[in-house]
Amino acid sequence: MLFLYNTIITIADFFLKIISLFNPKIKLFVAGRKNVFETLSQKINTNDKTIWFHAASLGEYEQGLPVIEKIKEKYPSYKIILTFFSPSGYEVRKNNIVADATAYLPMDTKENAQKFLKLVHPEMAFFIKYEYWPNYLNELKKENTPTYLISGIFRENQLFFKWYGQFYRNALNTFTYFFVQNEASKKLLLQLGKTNVAVSGDTRFDRVATILEKDNTLDFISEFKNDTLTIVIGSSWPKDENLLIDYINSTTQNTKFIIAPHNIKSEQIEQLKNSISKKTVLFSEKENKNLADFDVFIIDTIGILTKIYSYADIAYVGGGFGNPGVHNILEPATFGVPIVIGPNFSHFAEATALVNLGGCISIMNANELQNTFDSLISDKITRNKKGTICRDFVKTNTGATNMILESI
């Protein structure tokens, strides 16, 4: 089976290079891996002590960040090596300051795994949430390197739990310990005979809880808000925006809107702006403008959405009308903001929990969106109550990072 897997990986690598000629994202995926070993050899010496963290993409990086920071604090003499699989993670966080070396993870061939581990020679390895690369894991086990899964989550429909999933079940044998998000994940691992497992919770709660300790001031957002009730729309997709634009254009409520789309390509931003009939300004055009005069503020940049949520009276988090579903709701939640999302959230434990608790409202269509927004805008008591539910939910679910550090 390993031979078949390696054959598939080799074929995939070949075709990805062809596809990269026509697909910008795949081009980044392929080009970014060309000089990985050279980069690592320049940043890591043979006598360096290192700890390796692997994140699939940006969300997993954010999830693992509290553990990375604590490990760096606890082991200051060690170099932190961070790898990403996806361009959407690496390209955004390649210049992070927490890791000593950041790179794409080379394709999971036996040769790459051996070469990578010889260069990095980690004394511990952490995989964040998921991604189980058999060759890397097998080589880690051969080297007797303690290997941990943090903030892991398992579901019955994964290959591990299928009758034909023995190959991937074998990959799980390489882990020293599993730190999972919930009891359901622990139960599934126990069914496979894995007793080296603990329910630590989700480290993202620790990350978002620390946001409150930072300076979240953005003077230009304060100027735009101008003490007016403001709805912040974060990580929106076109399916979200189709509903939201209708509401923005038609509402007579004394409300302002900040939109931070998931995609900030100039043509899509321009299309979004042109579809809004109210006075609208872009982040890239904000200089020398009296921002208080505008009704809608479109954020055509990245990296400031978290701080913007601190100014929200109501938050709409996008992605819930697509697949796999809603984006990160914990950032607005930590600021005590009531949240509105689309219908696709069942794969996200925190969204499911907050919907059940009443801090988050799921809407199915334009009518429900209008009724929900109008109700939250007009009813300050309900708005504050739902916001408090969100804030308390984050507070009560912190502690995963400390549990992991104490265990290892």
Short mmCIF file of C-alpha atoms in Angstrom, two decimals:
data_model
loop_
_atom_site.label_atom_id
_atom_site.label_comp_id
_atom_site.label_asym_id
_atom_site.label_seq_id
_atom_site.Cartn_x
_atom_site.Cartn_y
_atom_site.Cartn_z
CA MET A 1 0.00 0.00 0.00
CA LEU A 2 2.88 2.36 0.75
CA PHE A 3 4.24 1.70 -2.75
CA LEU A 4 0.88 2.66 -4.28
CA TYR A 5 0.71 5.79 -2.10
CA ASN A 6 4.20 6.86 -3.15
CA THR A 7 3.32 6.27 -6.79
CA ILE A 8 0.24 8.47 -6.47
CA ILE A 9 2.26 11.23 -4.77
CA THR A 10 4.85 11.12 -7.56
CA ILE A 11 2.18 11.32 -10.26
CA ALA A 12 0.41 14.15 -8.42
CA ASP A 13 3.67 16.07 -8.16
CA PHE A 14 4.18 15.75 -11.93
CA PHE A 15 0.69 16.94 -12.84
CA LEU A 16 0.79 19.81 -10.34
CA LYS A 17 3.81 21.19 -12.18
CA ILE A 18 1.81 21.17 -15.40
CA ILE A 19 -1.29 22.68 -13.81
CA SER A 20 0.88 25.40 -12.23
CA LEU A 21 1.42 26.85 -15.70
CA PHE A 22 -2.27 27.84 -15.76
CA ASN A 23 -3.28 28.19 -12.11
CA PRO A 24 -1.75 31.01 -9.99
CA LYS A 25 -2.38 29.27 -6.65
CA ILE A 26 -0.85 26.00 -7.81
CA LYS A 27 2.04 28.00 -9.26
CA LEU A 28 2.78 29.31 -5.75
CA PHE A 29 2.40 25.77 -4.40
CA VAL A 30 4.98 24.41 -6.84
CA ALA A 31 7.39 27.36 -7.03
CA GLY A 32 7.49 27.74 -3.25
CA ARG A 33 8.85 24.21 -2.87
CA LYS A 34 11.75 24.57 -5.28
CA ASN A 35 14.25 26.01 -2.81
CA VAL A 36 12.97 24.64 0.49
CA PHE A 37 16.00 22.52 1.27
CA GLU A 38 18.41 25.30 0.35
CA THR A 39 16.51 27.74 2.59
CA LEU A 40 16.49 25.33 5.50
CA SER A 41 20.20 24.54 5.15
CA GLN A 42 20.96 28.26 5.36
CA LYS A 43 18.92 28.77 8.52
CA ILE A 44 19.63 25.57 10.45
CA ASN A 45 23.04 24.37 11.58
CA THR A 46 23.81 20.75 12.40
CA ASN A 47 24.33 21.62 16.07
CA ASP A 48 21.07 23.59 16.40
CA LYS A 49 18.35 22.18 18.62
CA THR A 50 15.03 22.43 16.81
CA ILE A 51 11.30 21.87 17.26
CA TRP A 52 9.10 21.40 14.20
CA PHE A 53 5.51 22.59 13.79
CA HIS A 54 3.44 21.77 10.71
CA ALA A 55 0.23 23.59 9.75
CA ALA A 56 -1.88 22.83 6.70
CA SER A 57 -2.89 26.43 6.15
CA LEU A 58 -3.56 29.76 7.84
CA GLY A 59 -6.33 28.54 10.14
CA GLU A 60 -4.16 25.77 11.53
CA TYR A 61 -1.28 28.19 12.04
CA GLU A 62 -3.52 30.48 14.07
CA GLN A 63 -4.72 27.43 15.99
CA GLY A 64 -1.21 26.33 16.84
CA LEU A 65 0.20 29.79 17.53
CA PRO A 66 -0.42 29.77 21.31
CA VAL A 67 1.48 26.49 21.62
CA ILE A 68 4.30 27.72 19.37
CA GLU A 69 4.67 30.87 21.47
CA LYS A 70 4.67 28.94 24.75
CA ILE A 71 7.17 26.39 23.43
CA LYS A 72 9.43 29.23 22.28
CA GLU A 73 9.15 30.78 25.74
CA LYS A 74 9.82 27.48 27.51
CA TYR A 75 12.69 26.39 25.22
CA PRO A 76 14.41 29.66 24.19
CA SER A 77 17.56 27.89 23.03
CA TYR A 78 15.64 25.88 20.42
CA LYS A 79 14.94 27.01 16.88
CA ILE A 80 11.30 26.84 15.83
CA ILE A 81 10.78 25.40 12.34
CA LEU A 82 7.37 26.04 10.81
CA THR A 83 6.04 24.44 7.64
CA PHE A 84 2.87 24.96 5.63
CA PHE A 85 1.19 22.81 3.02
CA SER A 86 -1.02 25.47 1.43
CA PRO A 87 -0.09 28.79 -0.22
CA SER A 88 -2.99 30.45 1.62
CA GLY A 89 -1.08 29.79 4.83
CA TYR A 90 2.52 30.22 3.79
CA GLU A 91 2.10 33.33 1.64
CA VAL A 92 0.28 35.17 4.44
CA ARG A 93 2.54 34.12 7.31
CA LYS A 94 5.93 33.52 5.66
CA ASN A 95 7.31 36.60 7.44
CA ASN A 96 6.03 35.70 10.90
CA ILE A 97 8.30 36.49 13.84
CA VAL A 98 7.59 33.44 15.97
CA ALA A 99 9.47 30.89 13.83
CA ASP A 100 13.19 30.87 13.08
CA ALA A 101 12.57 29.25 9.70
CA THR A 102 9.30 29.09 7.74
CA ALA A 103 8.90 27.01 4.59
CA TYR A 104 6.55 24.96 2.49
CA LEU A 105 6.48 21.28 3.41
CA PRO A 106 8.02 19.33 0.51
CA MET A 107 5.78 16.70 -1.06
CA ASP A 108 5.42 13.57 1.05
CA THR A 109 7.88 11.25 -0.64
CA LYS A 110 10.24 9.04 1.32
CA GLU A 111 13.25 10.84 -0.15
CA ASN A 112 11.87 14.28 0.76
CA ALA A 113 10.95 13.17 4.27
CA GLN A 114 14.41 11.77 4.93
CA LYS A 115 16.16 14.83 3.51
CA PHE A 116 13.89 17.24 5.39
CA LEU A 117 14.35 15.49 8.73
CA LYS A 118 18.11 15.24 8.25
CA LEU A 119 18.24 19.02 7.76
CA VAL A 120 15.78 19.93 10.50
CA HIS A 121 16.63 17.10 12.97
CA PRO A 122 13.74 18.07 15.32
CA GLU A 123 13.70 16.93 18.92
CA MET A 124 9.91 17.23 18.92
CA ALA A 125 7.34 17.48 16.12
CA PHE A 126 3.83 18.92 16.27
CA PHE A 127 1.10 18.49 13.68
CA ILE A 128 -1.75 20.98 14.12
CA LYS A 129 -5.36 19.72 13.93
CA TYR A 130 -4.87 17.29 11.05
CA GLU A 131 -2.70 16.28 8.06
CA TYR A 132 -1.18 12.85 8.38
CA TRP A 133 1.68 12.46 5.91
CA PRO A 134 2.73 8.78 6.11
CA ASN A 135 6.33 9.16 4.92
CA TYR A 136 7.10 12.03 7.27
CA LEU A 137 5.42 10.25 10.16
CA ASN A 138 7.20 6.97 9.44
CA GLU A 139 10.58 8.70 9.31
CA LEU A 140 9.85 10.55 12.56
CA LYS A 141 9.08 7.22 14.20
CA LYS A 142 12.30 5.68 12.86
CA GLU A 143 14.21 8.57 14.43
CA ASN A 144 12.31 8.09 17.72
CA THR A 145 11.20 11.73 17.57
CA PRO A 146 8.32 12.52 19.96
CA THR A 147 5.42 13.49 17.68
CA TYR A 148 2.22 15.15 18.85
CA LEU A 149 -1.13 16.05 17.32
CA ILE A 150 -2.54 19.21 18.87
CA SER A 151 -6.13 20.46 18.64
CA GLY A 152 -6.92 17.28 16.73
CA ILE A 153 -10.42 16.49 15.66
CA PHE A 154 -11.73 13.18 14.31
CA ARG A 155 -15.01 12.29 12.62
CA GLU A 156 -16.58 8.95 11.72
CA ASN A 157 -16.45 9.69 7.99
CA GLN A 158 -12.63 9.93 7.95
CA LEU A 159 -10.60 7.17 6.29
CA PHE A 160 -9.20 5.98 9.62
CA PHE A 161 -12.60 4.61 10.56
CA LYS A 162 -13.47 2.90 7.27
CA TRP A 163 -12.94 -0.83 6.72
CA TYR A 164 -10.47 0.02 3.95
CA GLY A 165 -8.56 2.62 5.98
CA GLN A 166 -5.83 0.41 7.46
CA PHE A 167 -3.06 2.30 5.66
CA TYR A 168 -4.05 5.58 7.28
CA ARG A 169 -4.71 3.89 10.62
CA ASN A 170 -1.08 2.78 10.52
CA ALA A 171 -0.05 6.43 10.23
CA LEU A 172 -1.68 7.10 13.59
CA ASN A 173 0.65 4.57 15.21
CA THR A 174 3.50 7.03 14.83
CA PHE A 175 2.09 9.63 17.21
CA THR A 176 3.43 9.83 20.74
CA TYR A 177 0.28 11.55 21.99
CA PHE A 178 -2.98 12.98 20.67
CA PHE A 179 -4.41 16.19 22.14
CA VAL A 180 -7.94 16.37 20.76
CA GLN A 181 -10.66 18.98 20.87
CA ASN A 182 -13.59 16.92 22.13
CA GLU A 183 -14.80 13.69 23.70
CA ALA A 184 -16.17 12.41 20.40
CA SER A 185 -12.66 12.48 18.91
CA LYS A 186 -11.23 10.68 21.93
CA LYS A 187 -13.94 8.01 21.69
CA LEU A 188 -13.14 7.37 18.03
CA LEU A 189 -9.43 6.98 18.80
CA LEU A 190 -10.21 4.65 21.69
CA GLN A 191 -12.15 2.47 19.24
CA LEU A 192 -8.88 2.08 17.34
CA GLY A 193 -7.10 1.12 20.55
CA LYS A 194 -5.38 4.49 21.02
CA THR A 195 -5.11 5.20 24.73
CA ASN A 196 -2.42 7.88 24.33
CA VAL A 197 -5.07 10.57 23.99
CA ALA A 198 -6.38 13.48 26.08
CA VAL A 199 -9.16 15.98 25.55
CA SER A 200 -7.35 19.30 25.79
CA GLY A 201 -9.83 21.44 23.89
CA ASP A 202 -9.14 23.87 21.08
CA THR A 203 -6.03 26.06 21.33
CA ARG A 204 -7.76 28.72 19.22
CA PHE A 205 -9.65 29.81 22.34
CA ASP A 206 -6.31 30.60 24.00
CA ARG A 207 -5.21 32.59 20.97
CA VAL A 208 -8.34 34.70 20.70
CA ALA A 209 -8.45 35.27 24.45
CA THR A 210 -5.05 36.98 24.26
CA ILE A 211 -6.40 39.39 21.64
CA LEU A 212 -8.09 41.34 24.43
CA GLU A 213 -4.68 42.02 25.97
CA LYS A 214 -3.44 43.76 22.81
CA ASP A 215 -3.98 47.27 21.52
CA ASN A 216 -6.83 46.92 19.02
CA THR A 217 -7.14 50.62 18.28
CA LEU A 218 -7.60 51.69 14.67
CA ASP A 219 -8.12 55.43 14.48
CA PHE A 220 -9.55 55.36 10.98
CA ILE A 221 -12.22 52.82 12.02
CA SER A 222 -13.13 54.96 15.00
CA GLU A 223 -13.44 57.97 12.70
CA PHE A 224 -15.66 56.04 10.29
CA LYS A 225 -17.85 54.58 13.05
CA ASN A 226 -18.44 58.00 14.58
CA ASP A 227 -20.43 56.53 17.50
CA THR A 228 -22.90 54.91 15.08
CA LEU A 229 -24.11 51.32 15.43
CA THR A 230 -21.85 49.31 13.12
CA ILE A 231 -22.16 45.88 11.52
CA VAL A 232 -18.82 44.29 10.65
CA ILE A 233 -18.96 41.76 7.82
CA GLY A 234 -15.87 39.55 7.93
CA SER A 235 -14.50 37.06 5.40
CA SER A 236 -17.49 37.40 3.10
CA TRP A 237 -17.92 35.47 -0.15
CA PRO A 238 -20.14 36.45 -3.11
CA LYS A 239 -22.99 34.24 -1.84
CA ASP A 240 -22.93 36.15 1.44
CA GLU A 241 -22.58 39.49 -0.29
CA ASN A 242 -25.59 38.90 -2.54
CA LEU A 243 -27.82 38.91 0.55
CA LEU A 244 -25.91 41.57 2.44
CA ILE A 245 -25.86 44.09 -0.41
CA ASP A 246 -29.63 43.93 -0.72
CA TYR A 247 -29.95 44.66 2.98
CA ILE A 248 -27.35 47.46 2.95
CA ASN A 249 -29.00 49.16 -0.01
CA SER A 250 -32.55 48.90 1.34
CA THR A 251 -32.27 49.41 5.09
CA THR A 252 -33.38 52.68 6.62
CA GLN A 253 -31.76 51.89 9.98
CA ASN A 254 -29.14 54.31 11.28
CA THR A 255 -26.37 51.79 10.76
CA LYS A 256 -22.91 51.69 9.24
CA PHE A 257 -21.25 48.69 7.59
CA ILE A 258 -17.65 47.53 7.38
CA ILE A 259 -17.01 44.79 4.83
CA ALA A 260 -13.77 42.77 4.86
CA PRO A 261 -14.17 40.34 1.92
CA HIS A 262 -12.37 37.01 1.80
CA ASN A 263 -11.12 37.81 -1.69
CA ILE A 264 -9.57 41.24 -2.18
CA LYS A 265 -8.75 41.07 -5.88
CA SER A 266 -9.18 44.55 -7.32
CA GLU A 267 -11.82 43.61 -9.89
CA GLN A 268 -13.99 41.92 -7.28
CA ILE A 269 -13.58 44.80 -4.85
CA GLU A 270 -14.59 47.25 -7.56
CA GLN A 271 -17.62 45.12 -8.43
CA LEU A 272 -18.62 45.00 -4.78
CA LYS A 273 -18.27 48.75 -4.39
CA ASN A 274 -20.30 49.45 -7.52
CA SER A 275 -23.13 47.23 -6.31
CA ILE A 276 -23.65 49.37 -3.18
CA SER A 277 -25.87 52.41 -3.59
CA LYS A 278 -24.86 54.05 -0.30
CA LYS A 279 -21.80 56.22 0.16
CA THR A 280 -18.86 53.80 0.14
CA VAL A 281 -15.11 54.15 0.68
CA LEU A 282 -12.27 51.66 0.25
CA PHE A 283 -9.42 51.21 2.71
CA SER A 284 -7.00 51.91 -0.16
CA GLU A 285 -8.76 55.23 -0.82
CA LYS A 286 -9.21 56.42 2.73
CA GLU A 287 -6.45 59.05 2.85
CA ASN A 288 -7.62 62.66 2.94
CA LYS A 289 -11.25 61.54 3.23
CA ASN A 290 -13.70 62.48 5.97
CA LEU A 291 -14.52 58.89 6.84
CA ALA A 292 -17.42 59.86 9.10
CA ASP A 293 -19.33 60.94 6.00
CA PHE A 294 -19.45 57.40 4.59
CA ASP A 295 -21.96 54.61 5.26
CA VAL A 296 -19.94 51.63 4.05
CA PHE A 297 -16.22 50.93 4.47
CA ILE A 298 -14.71 48.15 2.33
CA ILE A 299 -11.43 46.76 3.66
CA ASP A 300 -9.37 45.83 0.59
CA THR A 301 -6.34 44.71 2.59
CA ILE A 302 -5.52 41.87 4.97
CA GLY A 303 -4.34 41.56 8.54
CA ILE A 304 -6.63 44.00 10.39
CA LEU A 305 -9.99 42.22 10.56
CA THR A 306 -9.40 41.04 14.13
CA LYS A 307 -8.94 44.61 15.35
CA ILE A 308 -11.94 45.77 13.32
CA TYR A 309 -14.16 43.28 15.16
CA SER A 310 -13.46 45.24 18.36
CA TYR A 311 -15.54 48.08 16.87
CA ALA A 312 -18.49 45.87 15.90
CA ASP A 313 -21.93 46.05 17.50
CA ILE A 314 -22.99 43.09 15.35
CA ALA A 315 -20.78 40.75 13.32
CA TYR A 316 -21.62 38.77 10.22
CA VAL A 317 -19.02 36.06 9.52
CA GLY A 318 -18.97 34.79 5.95
CA GLY A 319 -18.49 31.38 4.37
CA GLY A 320 -21.69 29.86 5.72
CA PHE A 321 -23.32 29.65 2.30
CA GLY A 322 -20.41 27.70 0.81
CA ASN A 323 -18.34 24.60 1.35
CA PRO A 324 -16.80 23.70 3.78
CA GLY A 325 -18.61 26.46 5.65
CA VAL A 326 -18.37 29.42 7.98
CA HIS A 327 -15.07 31.15 8.77
CA ASN A 328 -13.63 31.91 12.21
CA ILE A 329 -16.33 33.16 14.60
CA LEU A 330 -14.12 33.17 17.69
CA GLU A 331 -12.50 36.52 16.95
CA PRO A 332 -15.75 38.54 17.11
CA ALA A 333 -16.93 36.29 19.96
CA THR A 334 -14.00 37.21 22.20
CA PHE A 335 -15.01 40.88 21.91
CA GLY A 336 -18.53 40.05 23.12
CA VAL A 337 -20.20 40.67 19.76
CA PRO A 338 -23.40 38.85 18.67
CA ILE A 339 -22.74 36.90 15.48
CA VAL A 340 -24.79 36.08 12.38
CA ILE A 341 -23.74 33.31 9.98
CA GLY A 342 -25.06 31.28 7.06
CA PRO A 343 -26.48 27.75 7.28
CA ASN A 344 -23.31 25.69 6.70
CA PHE A 345 -21.62 25.44 10.07
CA SER A 346 -22.11 21.85 11.25
CA HIS A 347 -18.43 20.93 10.68
CA PHE A 348 -17.32 23.61 13.13
CA ALA A 349 -17.75 22.71 16.77
CA GLU A 350 -17.48 26.28 18.08
CA ALA A 351 -20.13 27.55 15.66
CA THR A 352 -22.48 24.68 16.51
CA ALA A 353 -22.02 25.32 20.21
CA LEU A 354 -22.61 29.07 19.94
CA VAL A 355 -25.72 28.59 17.81
CA ASN A 356 -27.08 26.19 20.44
CA LEU A 357 -26.21 28.65 23.22
CA GLY A 358 -27.90 31.51 21.40
CA GLY A 359 -24.92 33.80 20.95
CA CYS A 360 -24.75 33.08 17.25
CA ILE A 361 -27.70 33.14 14.81
CA SER A 362 -27.78 31.10 11.61
CA ILE A 363 -29.82 32.49 8.72
CA MET A 364 -30.98 30.72 5.56
CA ASN A 365 -32.07 33.51 3.24
CA ALA A 366 -32.52 37.25 2.70
CA ASN A 367 -35.72 37.48 4.76
CA GLU A 368 -34.09 35.85 7.77
CA LEU A 369 -31.06 38.10 7.38
CA GLN A 370 -33.24 41.21 7.36
CA ASN A 371 -35.31 40.11 10.35
CA THR A 372 -32.21 39.15 12.34
CA PHE A 373 -30.33 42.36 11.64
CA ASP A 374 -33.39 44.55 12.28
CA SER A 375 -34.08 42.78 15.56
CA LEU A 376 -30.49 43.07 16.80
CA ILE A 377 -30.24 46.71 15.75
CA SER A 378 -33.45 47.74 17.53
CA ASP A 379 -33.08 45.58 20.66
CA LYS A 380 -29.96 46.57 22.59
CA ILE A 381 -30.77 44.26 25.51
CA THR A 382 -30.90 41.17 23.27
CA ARG A 383 -27.80 42.35 21.43
CA ASN A 384 -25.83 42.67 24.65
CA LYS A 385 -27.14 39.37 26.00
CA LYS A 386 -26.03 37.46 22.92
CA GLY A 387 -22.68 39.25 22.97
CA THR A 388 -22.14 38.22 26.59
CA ILE A 389 -22.89 34.60 25.69
CA CYS A 390 -20.17 34.78 23.03
CA ARG A 391 -17.59 36.37 25.34
CA ASP A 392 -18.27 33.90 28.17
CA PHE A 393 -18.06 30.97 25.72
CA VAL A 394 -14.50 31.94 24.80
CA LYS A 395 -13.48 32.49 28.42
CA THR A 396 -14.76 29.12 29.61
CA ASN A 397 -12.99 27.18 26.86
CA THR A 398 -9.44 28.46 27.36
CA GLY A 399 -6.65 26.36 28.87
CA ALA A 400 -5.75 23.90 26.08
CA THR A 401 -2.26 25.35 25.61
CA ASN A 402 -1.28 24.99 29.27
CA MET A 403 -2.58 21.42 29.35
CA ILE A 404 -0.49 20.48 26.33
CA LEU A 405 2.66 22.14 27.73
CA GLU A 406 2.24 20.42 31.08
CA SER A 407 1.73 17.03 29.41
CA ILE A 408 4.77 17.10 27.16
#
